[in-house]
mmCIF file of C-alpha atoms in Angstrom:
data_model
loop_
_atom_site.group_PDB
_atom_site.id
_atom_site.type_symbol
_atom_site.label_atom_id
_atom_site.label_comp_id
_atom_site.label_asym_id
_atom_site.label_seq_id
_atom_site.Cartn_x
_atom_site.Cartn_y
_atom_site.Cartn_z
ATOM 1 C CA THR O 11 0.000 0.000 0.000
ATOM 2 C CA ALA O 12 1.305 3.454 -0.938
ATOM 3 C CA HIS O 13 0.168 6.489 1.008
ATOM 4 C CA ASP O 14 2.228 9.068 -0.863
ATOM 5 C CA GLU O 15 4.301 9.525 -3.994
ATOM 6 C CA PRO O 16 8.008 9.655 -3.046
ATOM 7 C CA PHE O 17 9.214 12.088 -5.724
ATOM 8 C CA SER O 18 6.665 14.714 -4.619
ATOM 9 C CA VAL O 19 7.578 14.161 -0.970
ATOM 10 C CA VAL O 20 11.279 14.767 -1.639
ATOM 11 C CA ARG O 21 10.437 17.873 -3.654
ATOM 12 C CA ASP O 22 8.214 19.314 -0.909
ATOM 13 C CA GLN O 23 10.220 18.253 2.166
ATOM 14 C CA PHE O 24 13.776 17.467 1.138
ATOM 15 C CA ASP O 25 15.949 15.853 3.797
ATOM 16 C CA ALA O 26 18.123 12.751 4.158
ATOM 17 C CA TYR O 27 15.272 10.625 5.568
ATOM 18 C CA ARG O 28 12.903 11.367 2.685
ATOM 19 C CA LEU O 29 15.681 10.893 0.146
ATOM 20 C CA PHE O 30 16.325 7.451 1.648
ATOM 21 C CA ARG O 31 12.611 6.660 1.372
ATOM 22 C CA LEU O 32 12.676 7.665 -2.298
ATOM 23 C CA LEU O 33 15.600 5.347 -2.976
ATOM 24 C CA LEU O 34 13.857 2.569 -1.050
ATOM 25 C CA ALA O 35 10.674 3.111 -3.098
ATOM 26 C CA ILE O 36 12.661 2.836 -6.339
ATOM 27 C CA PHE O 37 14.277 -0.377 -5.073
ATOM 28 C CA VAL O 38 10.959 -1.880 -3.966
ATOM 29 C CA ARG O 39 9.176 -0.762 -7.141
ATOM 30 C CA MET O 40 10.940 -3.406 -9.201
ATOM 31 C CA ARG O 41 9.560 -6.147 -6.923
ATOM 32 C CA ILE O 42 5.961 -4.970 -6.525
ATOM 33 C CA ILE O 43 3.243 -7.221 -7.903
ATOM 34 C CA HIS O 44 0.167 -5.828 -6.159
ATOM 35 C CA LEU O 45 -0.242 -2.171 -5.171
ATOM 36 C CA SER O 46 -3.037 -0.182 -3.569
ATOM 37 C CA ALA O 47 -3.598 3.540 -3.042
ATOM 38 C CA PRO O 48 -6.129 5.519 -0.955
ATOM 39 C CA SER O 49 -7.340 7.793 -3.763
ATOM 40 C CA PRO O 50 -7.639 7.875 -7.569
ATOM 41 C CA TYR O 51 -5.296 10.885 -7.589
ATOM 42 C CA LEU O 52 -2.470 8.973 -5.912
ATOM 43 C CA ALA O 53 -3.058 5.899 -8.058
ATOM 44 C CA SER O 54 -2.704 8.027 -11.182
ATOM 45 C CA LEU O 55 0.435 9.695 -9.835
ATOM 46 C CA LEU O 56 2.062 6.376 -8.965
ATOM 47 C CA LYS O 57 1.412 5.029 -12.441
ATOM 48 C CA LYS O 58 3.010 8.104 -13.969
ATOM 49 C CA ARG O 59 5.986 8.645 -11.668
ATOM 50 C CA LEU O 60 6.879 5.014 -10.907
ATOM 51 C CA TYR O 61 5.943 3.638 -14.331
ATOM 52 C CA PHE O 62 3.632 1.119 -12.683
ATOM 53 C CA ASN O 63 1.460 -0.297 -15.459
ATOM 54 C CA ARG O 64 -0.448 -2.905 -13.482
ATOM 55 C CA ARG O 65 -3.845 -2.245 -11.929
ATOM 56 C CA ILE O 66 -3.699 -0.290 -8.657
ATOM 57 C CA GLU O 67 -6.384 -1.208 -6.141
ATOM 58 C CA MET O 68 -8.293 1.694 -4.619
ATOM 59 C CA ILE O 69 -8.448 1.121 -0.840
ATOM 60 C CA THR O 70 -9.113 4.399 0.894
ATOM 61 C CA ASN O 71 -7.946 5.078 4.435
ATOM 62 C CA PRO O 72 -10.706 4.360 6.953
ATOM 63 C CA ILE O 73 -11.559 6.570 9.895
ATOM 64 C CA LEU O 74 -13.649 5.766 12.942
ATOM 65 C CA ASP O 75 -16.841 7.735 13.317
ATOM 66 C CA PRO O 76 -16.558 10.076 16.353
ATOM 67 C CA GLY O 77 -20.340 10.171 16.642
ATOM 68 C CA SER O 78 -22.852 12.564 15.176
ATOM 69 C CA LYS O 79 -22.343 16.194 16.033
ATOM 70 C CA ILE O 80 -25.314 17.911 17.597
ATOM 71 C CA ILE O 81 -25.308 21.443 16.223
ATOM 72 C CA ASN O 82 -25.065 23.371 19.456
ATOM 73 C CA GLU O 83 -25.614 26.894 20.661
ATOM 74 C CA ALA O 84 -22.182 27.889 19.436
ATOM 75 C CA TYR O 85 -23.730 29.066 16.174
ATOM 76 C CA SER O 86 -25.507 31.848 18.014
ATOM 77 C CA LYS O 87 -23.147 32.198 20.970
ATOM 78 C CA ASP O 88 -19.579 32.257 19.670
ATOM 79 C CA PHE O 89 -19.808 31.750 15.940
ATOM 80 C CA PRO O 90 -17.471 31.734 14.059
ATOM 81 C CA LYS O 91 -14.795 29.276 15.200
ATOM 82 C CA LEU O 92 -12.404 27.933 12.582
ATOM 83 C CA VAL O 93 -10.109 24.928 12.952
ATOM 84 C CA LEU O 94 -7.082 23.787 10.937
ATOM 85 C CA ILE O 95 -5.387 20.405 11.428
ATOM 86 C CA SER O 96 -1.949 19.949 9.892
ATOM 87 C CA ASN O 97 1.661 19.533 10.896
ATOM 88 C CA TYR O 98 3.765 22.413 9.611
ATOM 89 C CA ALA O 99 5.335 22.074 6.158
ATOM 90 C CA LYS O 100 5.744 24.595 3.359
ATOM 91 C CA PHE O 101 3.436 22.761 0.966
ATOM 92 C CA LYS O 102 0.731 22.793 3.634
ATOM 93 C CA ASN O 103 0.489 26.527 2.885
ATOM 94 C CA ILE O 104 -0.645 27.539 6.374
ATOM 95 C CA GLU O 105 0.556 31.114 5.858
ATOM 96 C CA SER O 106 -2.243 31.672 3.333
ATOM 97 C CA ALA O 107 -4.751 30.891 6.075
ATOM 98 C CA LEU O 108 -3.179 33.575 8.287
ATOM 99 C CA PHE O 109 -3.387 36.200 5.544
ATOM 100 C CA SER O 110 -7.021 35.284 4.988
ATOM 101 C CA ILE O 111 -7.804 35.699 8.698
ATOM 102 C CA LYS O 112 -6.348 39.204 8.523
ATOM 103 C CA ASP O 113 -8.747 39.956 5.686
ATOM 104 C CA VAL O 114 -11.795 38.349 7.336
ATOM 105 C CA ARG O 115 -11.322 40.297 10.561
ATOM 106 C CA ALA O 116 -12.127 43.514 8.763
ATOM 107 C CA THR O 117 -15.689 42.173 8.642
ATOM 108 C CA PHE O 118 -15.768 39.714 11.545
ATOM 109 C CA PRO O 119 -13.280 40.922 14.185
ATOM 110 C CA ASP O 120 -14.084 38.133 16.677
ATOM 111 C CA ILE O 121 -13.264 35.217 14.389
ATOM 112 C CA SER O 122 -11.001 32.582 15.981
ATOM 113 C CA LEU O 123 -8.671 30.012 14.434
ATOM 114 C CA THR O 124 -7.354 26.968 16.276
ATOM 115 C CA ILE O 125 -4.347 25.284 14.645
ATOM 116 C CA ILE O 126 -3.633 21.685 15.645
ATOM 117 C CA GLY O 127 -0.345 19.988 14.789
ATOM 118 C CA TYR O 128 3.426 20.001 15.170
ATOM 119 C CA GLY O 129 5.755 22.787 14.122
ATOM 120 C CA TYR O 130 3.986 26.015 15.092
ATOM 121 C CA ILE O 131 4.465 26.895 18.738
ATOM 122 C CA GLN O 132 8.272 27.212 18.544
ATOM 123 C CA ASN O 133 8.379 28.288 14.907
ATOM 124 C CA ARG O 134 9.793 31.820 15.140
ATOM 125 C CA ASN O 135 9.043 32.813 11.557
ATOM 126 C CA PHE O 136 5.471 31.589 11.806
ATOM 127 C CA ASN O 137 4.841 33.436 15.054
ATOM 128 C CA LYS O 138 6.566 36.525 13.646
ATOM 129 C CA LEU O 139 4.105 36.485 10.738
ATOM 130 C CA ILE O 140 1.161 36.286 13.147
ATOM 131 C CA ASN O 141 2.505 39.282 15.036
ATOM 132 C CA SER O 142 3.250 41.292 11.887
ATOM 133 C CA LEU O 143 -0.323 40.743 10.680
ATOM 134 C CA ASN O 144 -1.599 41.872 14.081
ATOM 135 C CA ILE O 145 -3.890 38.850 14.393
ATOM 136 C CA GLU O 146 -2.551 37.349 17.641
ATOM 137 C CA GLN O 147 -5.926 37.551 19.356
ATOM 138 C CA ASN O 148 -7.886 34.306 19.045
ATOM 139 C CA ILE O 149 -5.181 32.512 17.052
ATOM 140 C CA ASN O 150 -4.662 29.369 19.115
ATOM 141 C CA LEU O 151 -1.593 27.233 18.418
ATOM 142 C CA ILE O 152 -2.178 24.127 20.503
ATOM 143 C CA GLY O 153 0.307 21.648 19.019
ATOM 144 C CA TYR O 154 -0.203 17.905 18.985
ATOM 145 C CA GLN O 155 -3.497 16.715 20.466
ATOM 146 C CA SER O 156 -4.920 13.304 21.294
ATOM 147 C CA ARG O 157 -7.628 11.851 19.090
ATOM 148 C CA GLU O 158 -10.174 12.497 21.841
ATOM 149 C CA ASN O 159 -9.216 16.179 22.121
ATOM 150 C CA ILE O 160 -9.318 16.651 18.366
ATOM 151 C CA GLU O 161 -12.833 15.229 18.265
ATOM 152 C CA LYS O 162 -13.938 17.623 21.010
ATOM 153 C CA ILE O 163 -12.412 20.613 19.211
ATOM 154 C CA LEU O 164 -14.018 19.644 15.917
ATOM 155 C CA LYS O 165 -17.415 19.249 17.534
ATOM 156 C CA SER O 166 -17.207 22.765 19.006
ATOM 157 C CA SER O 167 -16.019 24.362 15.752
ATOM 158 C CA HIS O 168 -17.920 25.586 12.705
ATOM 159 C CA ILE O 169 -15.587 25.506 9.692
ATOM 160 C CA LEU O 170 -12.527 23.436 8.777
ATOM 161 C CA VAL O 171 -9.911 25.359 6.782
ATOM 162 C CA HIS O 172 -7.434 23.206 4.852
ATOM 163 C CA PRO O 173 -5.097 25.306 2.662
ATOM 164 C CA SER O 174 -2.694 22.533 1.662
ATOM 165 C CA LYS O 175 -1.419 22.613 -1.925
ATOM 166 C CA ARG O 176 -1.297 18.815 -2.173
ATOM 167 C CA GLU O 177 -2.966 15.854 -0.486
ATOM 168 C CA THR O 178 -3.041 12.198 -1.430
ATOM 169 C CA GLN O 179 -6.296 11.833 0.513
ATOM 170 C CA GLY O 180 -6.567 14.384 3.316
ATOM 171 C CA MET O 181 -7.508 12.582 6.521
ATOM 172 C CA SER O 182 -8.034 15.770 8.531
ATOM 173 C CA ILE O 183 -10.604 16.809 5.922
ATOM 174 C CA VAL O 184 -12.442 13.532 6.510
ATOM 175 C CA GLU O 185 -12.289 14.094 10.278
ATOM 176 C CA GLY O 186 -13.884 17.500 9.819
ATOM 177 C CA MET O 187 -16.593 16.181 7.518
ATOM 178 C CA LEU O 188 -17.502 13.398 9.949
ATOM 179 C CA ALA O 189 -17.876 16.089 12.626
ATOM 180 C CA GLU O 190 -20.364 17.869 10.304
ATOM 181 C CA LEU O 191 -18.065 20.741 9.428
ATOM 182 C CA PRO O 192 -18.123 22.438 6.033
ATOM 183 C CA VAL O 193 -14.647 22.489 4.512
ATOM 184 C CA ILE O 194 -12.689 25.200 2.733
ATOM 185 C CA ALA O 195 -9.869 23.591 0.746
ATOM 186 C CA GLY O 196 -7.922 23.590 -2.509
ATOM 187 C CA LEU O 197 -9.544 23.243 -5.898
ATOM 188 C CA ASN O 198 -6.286 21.937 -7.380
ATOM 189 C CA SER O 199 -4.769 20.232 -4.335
ATOM 190 C CA GLY O 200 -4.365 16.636 -5.405
ATOM 191 C CA ALA O 201 -7.011 14.312 -3.955
ATOM 192 C CA VAL O 202 -8.901 17.066 -2.113
ATOM 193 C CA LYS O 203 -11.604 17.343 -4.758
ATOM 194 C CA TRP O 204 -12.212 13.585 -4.649
ATOM 195 C CA THR O 205 -12.151 13.511 -0.836
ATOM 196 C CA THR O 206 -14.808 16.254 -0.672
ATOM 197 C CA PHE O 207 -17.014 14.465 -3.204
ATOM 198 C CA ASP O 208 -16.226 16.872 -6.043
ATOM 199 C CA GLY O 209 -16.721 19.801 -3.697
ATOM 200 C CA THR O 210 -20.379 19.004 -2.933
ATOM 201 C CA CYS O 211 -19.732 19.411 0.806
ATOM 202 C CA ALA O 212 -16.929 21.974 0.612
ATOM 203 C CA LEU O 213 -15.950 25.291 -0.880
ATOM 204 C CA LEU O 214 -12.955 24.615 -3.115
ATOM 205 C CA VAL O 215 -10.814 27.630 -3.954
ATOM 206 C CA ASP O 216 -7.345 28.616 -5.144
ATOM 207 C CA VAL O 217 -5.577 28.208 -1.797
ATOM 208 C CA THR O 218 -2.512 30.071 -3.054
ATOM 209 C CA ASN O 219 -4.718 33.174 -3.100
ATOM 210 C CA PRO O 220 -5.567 34.213 0.496
ATOM 211 C CA ARG O 221 -8.313 36.461 -0.831
ATOM 212 C CA GLU O 222 -10.217 33.475 -2.184
ATOM 213 C CA ILE O 223 -9.916 31.718 1.177
ATOM 214 C CA SER O 224 -11.160 34.803 3.033
ATOM 215 C CA GLN O 225 -14.110 35.213 0.664
ATOM 216 C CA ALA O 226 -15.096 31.590 1.260
ATOM 217 C CA ILE O 227 -14.839 32.075 5.032
ATOM 218 C CA ILE O 228 -16.937 35.251 4.903
ATOM 219 C CA PHE O 229 -19.547 33.502 2.769
ATOM 220 C CA LEU O 230 -19.942 30.638 5.230
ATOM 221 C CA ILE O 231 -19.935 32.910 8.267
ATOM 222 C CA SER O 232 -22.646 35.011 6.645
ATOM 223 C CA ASN O 233 -24.741 31.924 5.876
ATOM 224 C CA SER O 234 -24.840 29.709 8.953
ATOM 225 C CA GLU O 235 -27.681 27.630 7.498
ATOM 226 C CA ILE O 236 -25.501 26.749 4.526
ATOM 227 C CA CYS O 237 -22.765 25.813 7.013
ATOM 228 C CA LYS O 238 -25.108 23.391 8.713
ATOM 229 C CA PHE O 239 -26.377 21.968 5.425
ATOM 230 C CA LEU O 240 -22.891 21.384 4.005
ATOM 231 C CA GLY O 241 -21.800 19.807 7.287
ATOM 232 C CA LYS O 242 -24.755 17.434 7.286
ATOM 233 C CA VAL O 243 -24.112 16.400 3.675
ATOM 234 C CA ALA O 244 -20.402 15.969 4.435
ATOM 235 C CA ARG O 245 -21.091 13.574 7.287
ATOM 236 C CA GLU O 246 -23.652 11.520 5.373
ATOM 237 C CA LYS O 247 -21.376 11.063 2.363
ATOM 238 C CA SER O 248 -18.259 10.397 4.436
ATOM 239 C CA LEU O 249 -19.925 7.553 6.315
ATOM 240 C CA LYS O 250 -20.683 5.875 2.980
ATOM 241 C CA ARG O 251 -17.070 6.054 1.771
ATOM 242 C CA PHE O 252 -14.685 6.205 4.732
ATOM 243 C CA ASP O 253 -16.344 4.035 7.372
ATOM 244 C CA PRO O 254 -14.133 0.966 8.137
ATOM 245 C CA GLY O 255 -17.065 -1.392 7.630
ATOM 246 C CA VAL O 256 -17.764 -0.008 4.170
ATOM 247 C CA ILE O 257 -14.106 -0.224 3.137
ATOM 248 C CA ALA O 258 -13.799 -3.796 4.433
ATOM 249 C CA LYS O 259 -16.580 -4.909 2.073
#
């Protein structure tokens, strides 16, 4: 089973470890008979980059259902609360989310963004950017969190922002959809379009343009009923594709 394409990984995050993994993938490639991938996007990429001409099985990554979210009073009490789940890496494009928050606060000054993942709290350049944009208030960098804490945060949030430029599936997107959150993500970000069911439960934008992200955020904040509808559709569709029982069949 392949969960990423090694040439893209080395390009996006070059270091000795990932270079070794690329060389290992090339070595193993010559011995592979059966191969699976979690998304059509990755399967296509593997065929192209590794010259793998055999059939690649599509076995998507499963995720346990955290339980249906009951839309709570947060929509009227402390709406809007945004959440972003990603370890820090350049291709994850988190800076675009910060620039968009700066823009959104001209209209909604109380908006909050919680960022979950490694690489932010002690990242001087990242924190310097937050300070230079004057958006420190309600930007919460909380680092690594347990699965239980992530589920609680998702259930008390309203929108999942995912500005990554490339995903081979996008598990944090699936987590958000199962928690009934509408998603803002990349229109041309690898498997993101497939993961969000061709964007039927997400707003897909050019994530390299912070203005497009901010416009999507403002649209959802201004239309809480659409938020709820997209979240409901996201959960229903995700259970039919990403539930372990469905995948096992």
